Amino acid sequence: MDIKIGITQSPRELVIDSAQEVDAVKQAVTEALANQEGVLELADRRGRAYIVPSAKVAYVEIGEADGRRVGFAAGD
């Protein structure tokens, strides 16, 4: 699953490819945002930890990862 986190005062978003369940991620986000002095902690498929201060989280987008697409275009 892909998790995108928008960070305040940053033009880029943090994208995490996670193996965590959707409900677990939602719970972690909800708990982190309830405490503005806390942190949001998530892990990716490789075991790397991501720690973001709750006060800096602008938005969180949770969705299924797109399959890798490989294709060929027909030319004239």
PDB file of N, CA and C in Angstrom:
ATOM      1  N   MET A   1       0.835  -1.154   0.000  1.00  0.00           N
ATOM      2  CA  MET A   1       0.000   0.000   0.000  1.00  0.00           C
ATOM      3  C   MET A   1       0.889   1.229   0.000  1.00  0.00           C
ATOM      4  N   ASP A   2       0.460   2.272  -0.680  1.00  0.00           N
ATOM      5  CA  ASP A   2       1.185   3.529  -0.717  1.00  0.00           C
ATOM      6  C   ASP A   2       0.608   4.486   0.312  1.00  0.00           C
ATOM      7  N   ILE A   3       1.495   5.162   1.011  1.00  0.00           N
ATOM      8  CA  ILE A   3       1.113   6.186   1.970  1.00  0.00           C
ATOM      9  C   ILE A   3       1.840   7.458   1.552  1.00  0.00           C
ATOM     10  N   LYS A   4       1.086   8.531   1.325  1.00  0.00           N
ATOM     11  CA  LYS A   4       1.676   9.818   0.974  1.00  0.00           C
ATOM     12  C   LYS A   4       1.404  10.785   2.113  1.00  0.00           C
ATOM     13  N   ILE A   5       2.462  11.427   2.583  1.00  0.00           N
ATOM     14  CA  ILE A   5       2.348  12.367   3.690  1.00  0.00           C
ATOM     15  C   ILE A   5       2.817  13.734   3.208  1.00  0.00           C
ATOM     16  N   GLY A   6       1.918  14.705   3.278  1.00  0.00           N
ATOM     17  CA  GLY A   6       2.275  16.079   2.964  1.00  0.00           C
ATOM     18  C   GLY A   6       2.853  16.724   4.202  1.00  0.00           C
ATOM     19  N   ILE A   7       3.961  17.410   4.034  1.00  0.00           N
ATOM     20  CA  ILE A   7       4.654  18.064   5.138  1.00  0.00           C
ATOM     21  C   ILE A   7       4.483  19.571   4.976  1.00  0.00           C
ATOM     22  N   THR A   8       4.078  20.253   6.057  1.00  0.00           N
ATOM     23  CA  THR A   8       3.908  21.706   5.978  1.00  0.00           C
ATOM     24  C   THR A   8       5.232  22.369   5.661  1.00  0.00           C
ATOM     25  N   GLN A   9       5.171  23.428   4.883  1.00  0.00           N
ATOM     26  CA  GLN A   9       6.323  24.209   4.459  1.00  0.00           C
ATOM     27  C   GLN A   9       7.338  23.391   3.675  1.00  0.00           C
ATOM     28  N   SER A  10       6.850  22.388   2.956  1.00  0.00           N
ATOM     29  CA  SER A  10       7.714  21.571   2.099  1.00  0.00           C
ATOM     30  C   SER A  10       6.978  21.330   0.778  1.00  0.00           C
ATOM     31  N   PRO A  11       7.627  21.572  -0.350  1.00  0.00           N
ATOM     32  CA  PRO A  11       6.954  21.372  -1.634  1.00  0.00           C
ATOM     33  C   PRO A  11       6.815  19.897  -2.035  1.00  0.00           C
ATOM     34  N   ARG A  12       7.518  19.016  -1.366  1.00  0.00           N
ATOM     35  CA  ARG A  12       7.485  17.592  -1.709  1.00  0.00           C
ATOM     36  C   ARG A  12       6.715  16.823  -0.660  1.00  0.00           C
ATOM     37  N   GLU A  13       6.206  15.663  -1.084  1.00  0.00           N
ATOM     38  CA  GLU A  13       5.519  14.789  -0.144  1.00  0.00           C
ATOM     39  C   GLU A  13       6.372  13.552   0.110  1.00  0.00           C
ATOM     40  N   LEU A  14       6.159  12.937   1.252  1.00  0.00           N
ATOM     41  CA  LEU A  14       6.861  11.722   1.625  1.00  0.00           C
ATOM     42  C   LEU A  14       6.004  10.547   1.163  1.00  0.00           C
ATOM     43  N   VAL A  15       6.569   9.654   0.359  1.00  0.00           N
ATOM     44  CA  VAL A  15       5.844   8.492  -0.154  1.00  0.00           C
ATOM     45  C   VAL A  15       6.463   7.235   0.434  1.00  0.00           C
ATOM     46  N   ILE A  16       5.610   6.422   1.074  1.00  0.00           N
ATOM     47  CA  ILE A  16       6.072   5.205   1.735  1.00  0.00           C
ATOM     48  C   ILE A  16       5.337   4.017   1.147  1.00  0.00           C
ATOM     49  N   ASP A  17       6.080   2.999   0.734  1.00  0.00           N
ATOM     50  CA  ASP A  17       5.499   1.737   0.262  1.00  0.00           C
ATOM     51  C   ASP A  17       5.473   0.810   1.468  1.00  0.00           C
ATOM     52  N   SER A  18       4.301   0.647   2.071  1.00  0.00           N
ATOM     53  CA  SER A  18       4.196  -0.062   3.341  1.00  0.00           C
ATOM     54  C   SER A  18       3.446  -1.378   3.204  1.00  0.00           C
ATOM     55  N   ALA A  19       3.811  -2.326   4.059  1.00  0.00           N
ATOM     56  CA  ALA A  19       3.110  -3.609   4.118  1.00  0.00           C
ATOM     57  C   ALA A  19       2.111  -3.627   5.268  1.00  0.00           C
ATOM     58  N   GLN A  20       1.988  -2.516   5.996  1.00  0.00           N
ATOM     59  CA  GLN A  20       1.068  -2.443   7.122  1.00  0.00           C
ATOM     60  C   GLN A  20      -0.379  -2.478   6.629  1.00  0.00           C
ATOM     61  N   GLU A  21      -1.270  -2.935   7.498  1.00  0.00           N
ATOM     62  CA  GLU A  21      -2.689  -2.962   7.178  1.00  0.00           C
ATOM     63  C   GLU A  21      -3.251  -1.534   7.187  1.00  0.00           C
ATOM     64  N   VAL A  22      -4.282  -1.305   6.374  1.00  0.00           N
ATOM     65  CA  VAL A  22      -4.896   0.012   6.268  1.00  0.00           C
ATOM     66  C   VAL A  22      -5.397   0.495   7.631  1.00  0.00           C
ATOM     67  N   ASP A  23      -6.066  -0.372   8.371  1.00  0.00           N
ATOM     68  CA  ASP A  23      -6.608   0.016   9.671  1.00  0.00           C
ATOM     69  C   ASP A  23      -5.506   0.407  10.656  1.00  0.00           C
ATOM     70  N   ALA A  24      -4.379  -0.281  10.612  1.00  0.00           N
ATOM     71  CA  ALA A  24      -3.259   0.034  11.504  1.00  0.00           C
ATOM     72  C   ALA A  24      -2.669   1.408  11.161  1.00  0.00           C
ATOM     73  N   VAL A  25      -2.583   1.702   9.870  1.00  0.00           N
ATOM     74  CA  VAL A  25      -2.054   3.001   9.443  1.00  0.00           C
ATOM     75  C   VAL A  25      -3.026   4.111   9.846  1.00  0.00           C
ATOM     76  N   LYS A  26      -4.320   3.898   9.624  1.00  0.00           N
ATOM     77  CA  LYS A  26      -5.324   4.899  10.009  1.00  0.00           C
ATOM     78  C   LYS A  26      -5.266   5.179  11.504  1.00  0.00           C
ATOM     79  N   GLN A  27      -5.125   4.136  12.295  1.00  0.00           N
ATOM     80  CA  GLN A  27      -5.059   4.296  13.746  1.00  0.00           C
ATOM     81  C   GLN A  27      -3.807   5.075  14.143  1.00  0.00           C
ATOM     82  N   ALA A  28      -2.677   4.763  13.550  1.00  0.00           N
ATOM     83  CA  ALA A  28      -1.427   5.466  13.863  1.00  0.00           C
ATOM     84  C   ALA A  28      -1.527   6.942  13.493  1.00  0.00           C
ATOM     85  N   VAL A  29      -2.132   7.236  12.349  1.00  0.00           N
ATOM     86  CA  VAL A  29      -2.292   8.629  11.912  1.00  0.00           C
ATOM     87  C   VAL A  29      -3.234   9.374  12.855  1.00  0.00           C
ATOM     88  N   THR A  30      -4.362   8.761  13.181  1.00  0.00           N
ATOM     89  CA  THR A  30      -5.335   9.392  14.067  1.00  0.00           C
ATOM     90  C   THR A  30      -4.736   9.695  15.435  1.00  0.00           C
ATOM     91  N   GLU A  31      -4.015   8.738  15.982  1.00  0.00           N
ATOM     92  CA  GLU A  31      -3.382   8.941  17.290  1.00  0.00           C
ATOM     93  C   GLU A  31      -2.311  10.026  17.231  1.00  0.00           C
ATOM     94  N   ALA A  32      -1.540  10.051  16.158  1.00  0.00           N
ATOM     95  CA  ALA A  32      -0.481  11.055  16.031  1.00  0.00           C
ATOM     96  C   ALA A  32      -1.072  12.453  15.882  1.00  0.00           C
ATOM     97  N   LEU A  33      -2.134  12.585  15.099  1.00  0.00           N
ATOM     98  CA  LEU A  33      -2.719  13.902  14.884  1.00  0.00           C
ATOM     99  C   LEU A  33      -3.493  14.404  16.094  1.00  0.00           C
ATOM    100  N   ALA A  34      -3.892  13.513  16.980  1.00  0.00           N
ATOM    101  CA  ALA A  34      -4.598  13.916  18.205  1.00  0.00           C
ATOM    102  C   ALA A  34      -3.651  14.624  19.177  1.00  0.00           C
ATOM    103  N   ASN A  35      -2.362  14.353  19.060  1.00  0.00           N
ATOM    104  CA  ASN A  35      -1.359  14.950  19.937  1.00  0.00           C
ATOM    105  C   ASN A  35      -0.374  15.736  19.078  1.00  0.00           C
ATOM    106  N   GLN A  36      -0.524  17.040  19.002  1.00  0.00           N
ATOM    107  CA  GLN A  36       0.327  17.865  18.145  1.00  0.00           C
ATOM    108  C   GLN A  36       1.789  17.884  18.579  1.00  0.00           C
ATOM    109  N   GLU A  37       2.083  17.410  19.762  1.00  0.00           N
ATOM    110  CA  GLU A  37       3.468  17.354  20.216  1.00  0.00           C
ATOM    111  C   GLU A  37       4.071  15.967  20.021  1.00  0.00           C
ATOM    112  N   GLY A  38       3.291  15.039  19.459  1.00  0.00           N
ATOM    113  CA  GLY A  38       3.766  13.682  19.233  1.00  0.00           C
ATOM    114  C   GLY A  38       4.395  13.521  17.868  1.00  0.00           C
ATOM    115  N   VAL A  39       4.573  12.273  17.479  1.00  0.00           N
ATOM    116  CA  VAL A  39       5.142  11.960  16.170  1.00  0.00           C
ATOM    117  C   VAL A  39       4.314  10.875  15.490  1.00  0.00           C
ATOM    118  N   LEU A  40       4.374  10.863  14.179  1.00  0.00           N
ATOM    119  CA  LEU A  40       3.759   9.814  13.374  1.00  0.00           C
ATOM    120  C   LEU A  40       4.878   8.864  12.979  1.00  0.00           C
ATOM    121  N   GLU A  41       4.743   7.599  13.358  1.00  0.00           N
ATOM    122  CA  GLU A  41       5.762   6.604  13.047  1.00  0.00           C
ATOM    123  C   GLU A  41       5.173   5.549  12.119  1.00  0.00           C
ATOM    124  N   LEU A  42       5.816   5.341  10.980  1.00  0.00           N
ATOM    125  CA  LEU A  42       5.403   4.315  10.024  1.00  0.00           C
ATOM    126  C   LEU A  42       6.647   3.585   9.530  1.00  0.00           C
ATOM    127  N   ALA A  43       6.448   2.403   8.966  1.00  0.00           N
ATOM    128  CA  ALA A  43       7.566   1.617   8.431  1.00  0.00           C
ATOM    129  C   ALA A  43       7.239   1.201   7.002  1.00  0.00           C
ATOM    130  N   ASP A  44       8.278   1.080   6.182  1.00  0.00           N
ATOM    131  CA  ASP A  44       8.058   0.627   4.813  1.00  0.00           C
ATOM    132  C   ASP A  44       8.312  -0.875   4.703  1.00  0.00           C
ATOM    133  N   ARG A  45       8.186  -1.411   3.497  1.00  0.00           N
ATOM    134  CA  ARG A  45       8.344  -2.860   3.273  1.00  0.00           C
ATOM    135  C   ARG A  45       9.751  -3.364   3.589  1.00  0.00           C
ATOM    136  N   ARG A  46      10.717  -2.487   3.518  1.00  0.00           N
ATOM    137  CA  ARG A  46      12.110  -2.882   3.774  1.00  0.00           C
ATOM    138  C   ARG A  46      12.504  -2.758   5.245  1.00  0.00           C
ATOM    139  N   GLY A  47      11.560  -2.313   6.072  1.00  0.00           N
ATOM    140  CA  GLY A  47      11.844  -2.186   7.491  1.00  0.00           C
ATOM    141  C   GLY A  47      12.377  -0.838   7.922  1.00  0.00           C
ATOM    142  N   ARG A  48      12.467   0.113   6.995  1.00  0.00           N
ATOM    143  CA  ARG A  48      12.925   1.452   7.358  1.00  0.00           C
ATOM    144  C   ARG A  48      11.819   2.182   8.102  1.00  0.00           C
ATOM    145  N   ALA A  49      12.191   2.926   9.127  1.00  0.00           N
ATOM    146  CA  ALA A  49      11.224   3.673   9.935  1.00  0.00           C
ATOM    147  C   ALA A  49      11.181   5.124   9.468  1.00  0.00           C
ATOM    148  N   TYR A  50       9.979   5.687   9.443  1.00  0.00           N
ATOM    149  CA  TYR A  50       9.757   7.085   9.100  1.00  0.00           C
ATOM    150  C   TYR A  50       9.085   7.729  10.301  1.00  0.00           C
ATOM    151  N   ILE A  51       9.681   8.793  10.811  1.00  0.00           N
ATOM    152  CA  ILE A  51       9.156   9.485  11.980  1.00  0.00           C
ATOM    153  C   ILE A  51       8.969  10.953  11.603  1.00  0.00           C
ATOM    154  N   VAL A  52       7.709  11.415  11.674  1.00  0.00           N
ATOM    155  CA  VAL A  52       7.359  12.777  11.282  1.00  0.00           C
ATOM    156  C   VAL A  52       6.688  13.460  12.467  1.00  0.00           C
ATOM    157  N   PRO A  53       7.116  14.661  12.841  1.00  0.00           N
ATOM    158  CA  PRO A  53       6.434  15.380  13.920  1.00  0.00           C
ATOM    159  C   PRO A  53       4.969  15.639  13.541  1.00  0.00           C
ATOM    160  N   SER A  54       4.062  15.357  14.434  1.00  0.00           N
ATOM    161  CA  SER A  54       2.626  15.509  14.149  1.00  0.00           C
ATOM    162  C   SER A  54       2.267  16.927  13.734  1.00  0.00           C
ATOM    163  N   ALA A  55       2.912  17.904  14.307  1.00  0.00           N
ATOM    164  CA  ALA A  55       2.612  19.298  14.003  1.00  0.00           C
ATOM    165  C   ALA A  55       2.962  19.660  12.560  1.00  0.00           C
ATOM    166  N   LYS A  56       3.810  18.884  11.897  1.00  0.00           N
ATOM    167  CA  LYS A  56       4.236  19.166  10.526  1.00  0.00           C
ATOM    168  C   LYS A  56       3.425  18.424   9.468  1.00  0.00           C
ATOM    169  N   VAL A  57       2.521  17.540   9.882  1.00  0.00           N
ATOM    170  CA  VAL A  57       1.732  16.759   8.923  1.00  0.00           C
ATOM    171  C   VAL A  57       0.610  17.620   8.361  1.00  0.00           C
ATOM    172  N   ALA A  58       0.619  17.834   7.041  1.00  0.00           N
ATOM    173  CA  ALA A  58      -0.428  18.612   6.374  1.00  0.00           C
ATOM    174  C   ALA A  58      -1.582  17.703   5.957  1.00  0.00           C
ATOM    175  N   TYR A  59      -1.254  16.528   5.404  1.00  0.00           N
ATOM    176  CA  TYR A  59      -2.274  15.556   4.994  1.00  0.00           C
ATOM    177  C   TYR A  59      -1.646  14.187   4.884  1.00  0.00           C
ATOM    178  N   VAL A  60      -2.493  13.165   4.914  1.00  0.00           N
ATOM    179  CA  VAL A  60      -2.049  11.788   4.726  1.00  0.00           C
ATOM    180  C   VAL A  60      -3.004  11.133   3.738  1.00  0.00           C
ATOM    181  N   GLU A  61      -2.448  10.546   2.697  1.00  0.00           N
ATOM    182  CA  GLU A  61      -3.230   9.833   1.678  1.00  0.00           C
ATOM    183  C   GLU A  61      -2.852   8.363   1.761  1.00  0.00           C
ATOM    184  N   ILE A  62      -3.859   7.511   1.945  1.00  0.00           N
ATOM    185  CA  ILE A  62      -3.630   6.074   2.075  1.00  0.00           C
ATOM    186  C   ILE A  62      -4.341   5.387   0.921  1.00  0.00           C
ATOM    187  N   GLY A  63      -3.624   4.567   0.164  1.00  0.00           N
ATOM    188  CA  GLY A  63      -4.245   3.883  -0.958  1.00  0.00           C
ATOM    189  C   GLY A  63      -3.461   2.674  -1.393  1.00  0.00           C
ATOM    190  N   GLU A  64      -4.092   1.887  -2.211  1.00  0.00           N
ATOM    191  CA  GLU A  64      -3.437   0.700  -2.748  1.00  0.00           C
ATOM    192  C   GLU A  64      -2.338   1.119  -3.721  1.00  0.00           C
ATOM    193  N   ALA A  65      -1.266   0.387  -3.708  1.00  0.00           N
ATOM    194  CA  ALA A  65      -0.157   0.656  -4.623  1.00  0.00           C
ATOM    195  C   ALA A  65      -0.567   0.293  -6.041  1.00  0.00           C
ATOM    196  N   ASP A  66      -0.201   1.146  -6.980  1.00  0.00           N
ATOM    197  CA  ASP A  66      -0.448   0.840  -8.386  1.00  0.00           C
ATOM    198  C   ASP A  66       0.519  -0.240  -8.832  1.00  0.00           C
ATOM    199  N   GLY A  67       0.016  -1.165  -9.609  1.00  0.00           N
ATOM    200  CA  GLY A  67       0.899  -2.182 -10.157  1.00  0.00           C
ATOM    201  C   GLY A  67       1.865  -1.541 -11.135  1.00  0.00           C
ATOM    202  N   ARG A  68       3.020  -2.079 -11.232  1.00  0.00           N
ATOM    203  CA  ARG A  68       3.993  -1.542 -12.176  1.00  0.00           C
ATOM    204  C   ARG A  68       3.486  -1.819 -13.588  1.00  0.00           C
ATOM    205  N   ARG A  69       3.364  -0.763 -14.348  1.00  0.00           N
ATOM    206  CA  ARG A  69       2.824  -0.906 -15.690  1.00  0.00           C
ATOM    207  C   ARG A  69       3.953  -0.879 -16.710  1.00  0.00           C
ATOM    208  N   VAL A  70       3.921  -1.819 -17.590  1.00  0.00           N
ATOM    209  CA  VAL A  70       4.873  -1.858 -18.680  1.00  0.00           C
ATOM    210  C   VAL A  70       4.064  -1.979 -19.950  1.00  0.00           C
ATOM    211  N   GLY A  71       4.342  -1.135 -20.873  1.00  0.00           N
ATOM    212  CA  GLY A  71       3.551  -1.187 -22.095  1.00  0.00           C
ATOM    213  C   GLY A  71       4.313  -0.605 -23.258  1.00  0.00           C
ATOM    214  N   PHE A  72       3.758  -0.811 -24.410  1.00  0.00           N
ATOM    215  CA  PHE A  72       4.362  -0.321 -25.628  1.00  0.00           C
ATOM    216  C   PHE A  72       3.306   0.432 -26.405  1.00  0.00           C
ATOM    217  N   ALA A  73       3.680   1.521 -26.973  1.00  0.00           N
ATOM    218  CA  ALA A  73       2.742   2.318 -27.763  1.00  0.00           C
ATOM    219  C   ALA A  73       2.964   1.988 -29.237  1.00  0.00           C
ATOM    220  N   ALA A  74       1.869   1.914 -29.951  1.00  0.00           N
ATOM    221  CA  ALA A  74       1.951   1.659 -31.385  1.00  0.00           C
ATOM    222  C   ALA A  74       2.207   2.969 -32.118  1.00  0.00           C
ATOM    223  N   GLY A  75       3.134   2.973 -32.986  1.00  0.00           N
ATOM    224  CA  GLY A  75       3.443   4.184 -33.755  1.00  0.00           C
ATOM    225  C   GLY A  75       2.932   4.058 -35.185  1.00  0.00           C
ATOM    226  N   ASP A  76       2.800   5.195 -35.823  1.00  0.00           N
ATOM    227  CA  ASP A  76       2.359   5.203 -37.229  1.00  0.00           C
ATOM    228  C   ASP A  76       3.499   4.966 -38.155  1.00  0.00           C
TER     229      ASP A  76
END
